[in-house]
Coordinates of C-alpha atoms and ligand atoms in Angstrom, one line a residue:
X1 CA 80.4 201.9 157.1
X2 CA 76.8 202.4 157.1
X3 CA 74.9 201.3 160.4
X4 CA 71.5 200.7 161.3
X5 CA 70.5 200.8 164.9
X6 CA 66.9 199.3 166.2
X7 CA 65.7 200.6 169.5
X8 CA 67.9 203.9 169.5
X9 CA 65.1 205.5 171.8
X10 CA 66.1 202.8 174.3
X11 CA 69.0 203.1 176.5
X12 CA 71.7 201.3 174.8
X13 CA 70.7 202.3 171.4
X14 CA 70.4 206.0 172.0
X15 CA 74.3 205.6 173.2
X16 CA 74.9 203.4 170.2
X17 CA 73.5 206.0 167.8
X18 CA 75.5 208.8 169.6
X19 CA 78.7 206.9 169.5
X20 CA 78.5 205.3 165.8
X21 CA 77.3 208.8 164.6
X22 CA 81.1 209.6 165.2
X23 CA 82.7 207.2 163.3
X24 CA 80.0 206.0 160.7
X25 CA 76.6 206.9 159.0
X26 CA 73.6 205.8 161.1
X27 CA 70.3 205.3 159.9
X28 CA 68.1 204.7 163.1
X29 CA 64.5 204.2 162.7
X30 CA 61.9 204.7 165.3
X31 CA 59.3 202.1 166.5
X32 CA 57.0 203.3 164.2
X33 CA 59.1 203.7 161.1
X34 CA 60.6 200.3 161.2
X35 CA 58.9 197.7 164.3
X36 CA 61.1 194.8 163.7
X37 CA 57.4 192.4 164.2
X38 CA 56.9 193.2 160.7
X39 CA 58.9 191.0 158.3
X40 CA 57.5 193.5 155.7
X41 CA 58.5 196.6 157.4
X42 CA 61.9 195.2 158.2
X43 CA 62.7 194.2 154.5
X44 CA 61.0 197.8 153.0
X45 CA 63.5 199.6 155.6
X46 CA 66.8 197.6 155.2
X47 CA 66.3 197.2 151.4
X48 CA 65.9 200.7 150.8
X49 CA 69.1 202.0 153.3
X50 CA 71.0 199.1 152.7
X51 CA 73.0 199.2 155.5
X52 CA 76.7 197.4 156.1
X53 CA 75.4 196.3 159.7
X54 CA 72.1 196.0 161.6
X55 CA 72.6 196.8 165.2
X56 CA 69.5 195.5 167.2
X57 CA 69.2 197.2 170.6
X58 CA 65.4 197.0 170.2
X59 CA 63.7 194.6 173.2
X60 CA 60.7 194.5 174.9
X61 CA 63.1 194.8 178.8
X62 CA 60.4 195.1 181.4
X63 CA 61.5 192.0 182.8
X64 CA 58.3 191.1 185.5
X65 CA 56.1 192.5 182.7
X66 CA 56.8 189.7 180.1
X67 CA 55.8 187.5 182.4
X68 CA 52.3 188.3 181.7
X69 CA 52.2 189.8 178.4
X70 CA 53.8 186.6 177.1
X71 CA 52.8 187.1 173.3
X72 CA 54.3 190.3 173.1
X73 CA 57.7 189.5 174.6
X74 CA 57.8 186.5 172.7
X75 CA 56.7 188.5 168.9
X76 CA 59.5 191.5 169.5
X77 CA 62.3 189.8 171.2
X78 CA 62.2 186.4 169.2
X79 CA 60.1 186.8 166.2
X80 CA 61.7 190.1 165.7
X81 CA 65.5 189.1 166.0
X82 CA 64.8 186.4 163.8
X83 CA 63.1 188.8 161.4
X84 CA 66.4 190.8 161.7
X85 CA 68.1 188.2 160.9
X86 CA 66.5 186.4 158.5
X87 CA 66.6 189.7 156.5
X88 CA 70.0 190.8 156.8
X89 CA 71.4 187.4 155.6
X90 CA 69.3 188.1 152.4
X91 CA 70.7 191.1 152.0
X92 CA 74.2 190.6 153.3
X93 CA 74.6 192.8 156.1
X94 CA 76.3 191.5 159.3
X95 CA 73.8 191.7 162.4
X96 CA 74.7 192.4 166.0
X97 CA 72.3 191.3 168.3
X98 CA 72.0 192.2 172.0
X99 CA 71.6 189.7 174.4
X100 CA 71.4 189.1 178.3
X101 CA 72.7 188.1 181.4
X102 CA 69.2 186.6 181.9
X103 CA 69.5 183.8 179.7
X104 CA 71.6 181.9 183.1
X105 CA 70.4 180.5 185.8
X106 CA 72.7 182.4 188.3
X107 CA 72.8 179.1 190.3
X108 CA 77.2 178.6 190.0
X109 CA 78.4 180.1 193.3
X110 CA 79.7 183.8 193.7
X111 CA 82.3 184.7 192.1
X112 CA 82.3 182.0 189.5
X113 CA 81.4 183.8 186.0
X114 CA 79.1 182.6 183.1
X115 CA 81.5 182.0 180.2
X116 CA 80.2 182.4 176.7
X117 CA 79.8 178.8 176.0
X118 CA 78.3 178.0 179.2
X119 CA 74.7 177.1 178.7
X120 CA 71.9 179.0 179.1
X121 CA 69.1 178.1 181.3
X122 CA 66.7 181.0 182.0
X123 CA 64.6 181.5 184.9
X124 CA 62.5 184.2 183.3
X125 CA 60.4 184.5 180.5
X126 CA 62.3 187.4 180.0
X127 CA 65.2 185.2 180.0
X128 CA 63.6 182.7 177.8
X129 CA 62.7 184.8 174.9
X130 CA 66.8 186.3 175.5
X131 CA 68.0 182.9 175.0
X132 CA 65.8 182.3 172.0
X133 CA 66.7 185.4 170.5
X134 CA 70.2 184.0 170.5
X135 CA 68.8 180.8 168.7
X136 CA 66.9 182.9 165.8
X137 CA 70.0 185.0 165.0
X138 CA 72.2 182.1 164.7
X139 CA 70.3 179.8 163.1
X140 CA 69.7 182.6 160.1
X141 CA 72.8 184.2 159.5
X142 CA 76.6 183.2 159.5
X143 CA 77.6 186.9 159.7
X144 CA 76.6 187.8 163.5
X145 CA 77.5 189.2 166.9
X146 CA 75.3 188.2 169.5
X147 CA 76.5 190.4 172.8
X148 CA 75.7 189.3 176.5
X149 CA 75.3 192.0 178.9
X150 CA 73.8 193.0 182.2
X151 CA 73.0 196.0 184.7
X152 CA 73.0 198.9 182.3
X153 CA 72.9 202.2 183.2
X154 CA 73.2 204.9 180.8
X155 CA 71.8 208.7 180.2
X156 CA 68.4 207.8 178.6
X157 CA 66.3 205.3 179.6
X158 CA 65.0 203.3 182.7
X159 CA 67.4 202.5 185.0
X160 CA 68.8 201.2 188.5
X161 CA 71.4 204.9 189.3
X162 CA 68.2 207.1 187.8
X163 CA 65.8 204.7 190.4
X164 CA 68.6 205.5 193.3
X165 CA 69.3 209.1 192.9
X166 CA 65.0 209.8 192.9
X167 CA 64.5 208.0 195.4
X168 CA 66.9 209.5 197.9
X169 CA 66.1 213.0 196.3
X170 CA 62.4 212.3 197.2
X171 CA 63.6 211.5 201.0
X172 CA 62.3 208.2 200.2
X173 CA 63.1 204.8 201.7
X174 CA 65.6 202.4 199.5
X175 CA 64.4 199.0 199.5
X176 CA 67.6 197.0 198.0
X177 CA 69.0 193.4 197.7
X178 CA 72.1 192.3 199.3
X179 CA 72.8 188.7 197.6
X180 CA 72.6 189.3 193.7
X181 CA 75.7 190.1 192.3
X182 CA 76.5 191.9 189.2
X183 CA 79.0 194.3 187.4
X184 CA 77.3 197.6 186.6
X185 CA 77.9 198.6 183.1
X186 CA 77.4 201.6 181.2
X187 CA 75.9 202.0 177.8
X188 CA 78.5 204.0 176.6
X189 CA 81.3 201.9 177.5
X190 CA 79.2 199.1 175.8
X191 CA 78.9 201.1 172.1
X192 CA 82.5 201.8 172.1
X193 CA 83.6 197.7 172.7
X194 CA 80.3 197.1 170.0
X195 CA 82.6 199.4 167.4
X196 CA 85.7 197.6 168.4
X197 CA 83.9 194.3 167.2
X198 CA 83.0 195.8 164.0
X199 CA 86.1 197.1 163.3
X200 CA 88.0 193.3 163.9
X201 CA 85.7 191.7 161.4
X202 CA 84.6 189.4 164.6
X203 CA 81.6 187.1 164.7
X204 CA 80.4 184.9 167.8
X205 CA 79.0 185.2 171.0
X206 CA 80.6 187.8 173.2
X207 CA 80.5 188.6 177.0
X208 CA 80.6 192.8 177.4
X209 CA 80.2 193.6 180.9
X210 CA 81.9 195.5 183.1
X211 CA 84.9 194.5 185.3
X212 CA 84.9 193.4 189.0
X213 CA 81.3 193.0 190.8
X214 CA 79.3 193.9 193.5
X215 CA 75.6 193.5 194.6
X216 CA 72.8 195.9 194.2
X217 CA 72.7 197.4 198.1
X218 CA 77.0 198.2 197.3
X219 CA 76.2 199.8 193.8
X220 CA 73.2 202.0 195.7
X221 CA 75.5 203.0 198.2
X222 CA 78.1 203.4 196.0
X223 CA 75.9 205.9 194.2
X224 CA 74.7 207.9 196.9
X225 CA 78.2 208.2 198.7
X226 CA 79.5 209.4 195.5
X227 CA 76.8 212.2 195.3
X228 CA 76.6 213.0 198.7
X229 CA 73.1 211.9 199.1
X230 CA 71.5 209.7 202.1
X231 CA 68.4 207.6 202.2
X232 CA 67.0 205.3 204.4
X233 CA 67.9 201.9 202.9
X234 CA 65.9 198.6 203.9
X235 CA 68.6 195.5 202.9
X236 CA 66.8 192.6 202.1
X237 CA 67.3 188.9 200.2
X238 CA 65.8 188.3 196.9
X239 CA 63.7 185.7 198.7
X240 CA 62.2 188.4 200.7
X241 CA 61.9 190.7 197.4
X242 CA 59.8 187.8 195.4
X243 CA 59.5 190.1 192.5
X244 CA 57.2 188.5 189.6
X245 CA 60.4 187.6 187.2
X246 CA 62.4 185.4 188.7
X247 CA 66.1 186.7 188.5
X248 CA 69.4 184.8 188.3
X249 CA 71.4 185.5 191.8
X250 CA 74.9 185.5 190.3
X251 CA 75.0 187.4 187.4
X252 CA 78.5 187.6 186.6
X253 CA 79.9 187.2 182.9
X254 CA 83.1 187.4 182.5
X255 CA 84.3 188.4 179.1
X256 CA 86.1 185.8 178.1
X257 CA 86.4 185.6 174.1
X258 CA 87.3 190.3 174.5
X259 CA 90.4 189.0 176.5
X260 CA 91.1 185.7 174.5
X261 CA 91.3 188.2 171.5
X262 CA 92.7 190.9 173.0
X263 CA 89.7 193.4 172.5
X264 CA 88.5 194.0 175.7
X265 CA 88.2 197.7 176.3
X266 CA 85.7 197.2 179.0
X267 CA 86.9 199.3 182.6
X268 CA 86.6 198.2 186.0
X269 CA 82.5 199.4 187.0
X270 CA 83.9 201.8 190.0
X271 CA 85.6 203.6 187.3
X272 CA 82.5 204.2 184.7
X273 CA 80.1 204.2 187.3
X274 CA 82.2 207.4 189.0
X275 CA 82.9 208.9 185.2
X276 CA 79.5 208.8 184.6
X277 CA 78.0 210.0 187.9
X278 CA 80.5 213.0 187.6
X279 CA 79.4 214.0 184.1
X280 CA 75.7 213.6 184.4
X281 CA 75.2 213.0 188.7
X282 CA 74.3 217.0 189.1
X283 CA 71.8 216.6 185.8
X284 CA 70.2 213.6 187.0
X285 CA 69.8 215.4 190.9
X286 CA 68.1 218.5 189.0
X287 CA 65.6 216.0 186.8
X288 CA 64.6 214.2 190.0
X289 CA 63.7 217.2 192.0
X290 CA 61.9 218.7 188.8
X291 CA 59.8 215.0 188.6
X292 CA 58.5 215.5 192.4
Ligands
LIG1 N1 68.7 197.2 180.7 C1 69.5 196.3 181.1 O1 70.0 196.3 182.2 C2 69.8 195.1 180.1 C3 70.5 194.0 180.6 C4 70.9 193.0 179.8 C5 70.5 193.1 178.4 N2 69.8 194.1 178.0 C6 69.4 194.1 176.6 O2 70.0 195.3 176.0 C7 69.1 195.7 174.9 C8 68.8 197.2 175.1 O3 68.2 197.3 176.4 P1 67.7 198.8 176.9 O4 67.6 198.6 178.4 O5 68.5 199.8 176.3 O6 66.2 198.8 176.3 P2 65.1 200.0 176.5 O7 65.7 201.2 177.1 O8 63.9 199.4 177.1 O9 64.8 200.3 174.9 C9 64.1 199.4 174.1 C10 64.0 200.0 172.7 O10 63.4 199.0 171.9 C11 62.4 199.7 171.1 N3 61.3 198.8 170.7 C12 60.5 198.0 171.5 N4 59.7 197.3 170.8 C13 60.0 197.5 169.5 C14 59.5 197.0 168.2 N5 58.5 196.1 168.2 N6 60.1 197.5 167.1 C15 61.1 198.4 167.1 N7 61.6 198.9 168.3 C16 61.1 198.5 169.4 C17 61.9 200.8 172.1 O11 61.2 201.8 171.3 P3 60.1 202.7 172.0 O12 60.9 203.7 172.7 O13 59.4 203.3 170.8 O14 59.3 201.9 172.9 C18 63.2 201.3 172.7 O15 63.8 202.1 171.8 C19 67.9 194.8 174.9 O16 68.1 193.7 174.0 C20 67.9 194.2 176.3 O17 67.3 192.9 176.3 C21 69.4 195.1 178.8

């Protein structure tokens, strides 16, 4: 199988490329070699790799960010999914398409889950241009994946554990929420229930998170216990936080169509979150005290 991943600088798609490279051939064009705005790019690249599957990790994420630069979260995440889209039905190639958490309200009480066919109703325009995205792959092409996740962590990228481990490694003080709930999720775990998908033939939308939950102040602490770091830590409410974006307080999804087909390979998040902190915790440590 021949697979072309978008966004592969990212977070997820940098552990998608590393992952697929195992099992398939990956094409993975940067930014500037294929940016999925332009319909002509998109066609030039995917006509002349034709690939067996298109796997879009490419977004523009800075959630408080899109909430000014409105055009340009609108022209990447919708206008290019739907690009994506529109391009692989021409040339018959099955798309997966990565979606959010952020495309609920969060408003069903903790530790009621969003279910797949529950319906979205963003808070964001983050979360707006998600649930559109959603809208321009399936309106496009029959052949699709759309997958809904949240809290990523990974190797590369931006994320919440890199944010935590500076932080205390800077002697710094953590300012962290105590009532929005979640299930951490690694990238990596994420590629490897992608490839299961691909490999069943599936199509739909899918729920890939983690399982069990916590909120952010338990995952910080979680990480520094399991590092043996300490840092000051203020706990405050997302009311008091006020952040730009407005962000859904529950974000639980639980994956219900993995388990209704029997492919959920997702593990619980105290599990990957440890896995990972004891592969890369001691790299990440090293990086942070290099950056200050
Ligand atoms: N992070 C999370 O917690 C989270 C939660 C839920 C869902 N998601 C979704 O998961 C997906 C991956 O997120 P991530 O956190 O891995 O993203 P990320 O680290 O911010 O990476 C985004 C990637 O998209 C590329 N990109 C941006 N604009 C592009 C364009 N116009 N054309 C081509 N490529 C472009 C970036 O390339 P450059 O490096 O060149 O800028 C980068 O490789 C996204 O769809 C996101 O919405 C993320």
């Amino acid at each position: 199988m021949k697979v072309l991943i978008t966004g592969s600088t990212g977070m997820l798609g940098s552990d998608c490329k590393k992952v697929f490279s195992k099992k398939y051939e990956v094409i993975a064009p940067t930014r500037e070699e294929m940016d999925i705005r332009k319909w002509d790019k998109v066609i030039e690249v995917i006509q002349k790799n034709s690939p067996d599957v298109v796997v879009n990790c490419a977004a523009f994420t800075d959630v408080d960010a899109c909430e000014t630069e409105r055009k340009i979260a609108q022209k990447i995440n919708i206008e290019g999914a739907r690009n994506l889209a529109q391009v692989c039905a021409r040339f018959e190639c099955k798309i997966v398409h990565i979606s959010s958490d952020y495309v609920f309200d969060g408003k069903k009480p903790i530790p009621q889950p969003y279910f797949e066919d529950d319906e979205p109703n963003p808070l964001s325009f983050y979360g707006k241009t998600k649930a559109e995205s959603e809208k321009a792959v399936i309106n496009n092409i029959d052949d699709y994946i759309i997958i809904r996740t949240g809290w990523l962590y990974g190797i590369n990228g931006k994320n919440f554990v890199k944010w935590v481990i500076k932080k205390a490694v800077n002697g710094e003080k953590l300012t962290v929420v105590y009532d929005q709930y979640g299930s951490p999720t690694w990238t990596y775990r994420v590629a490897l229930q992608i490839i299961v998908l691909l490999e069943k033939k599936m199509t739909g939308i899918f729920h890939v998170t983690s399982e069990g939950y916590c909120n952010r102040l338990e995952w910080a602490e979680f990480i520094l216990n399991h590092l043996g770091l300490s840092a000051p830590i203020e706990k405050i409410s997302m009311k008091e936080w006020n952040p730009p974006a407005k962000r859904p307080v529950n974000c639980l999804l639980e994956n219900k169509e993995l388990k209704i087909h029997r492919l959920n390979i997702m593990r619980k998040w105290k599990e990957d979150m440890k896995e990972f902190l004891d592969i890369y915790g001691a790299r990440l440590i090293k990086e942070a005290k290099e950056e200050s």
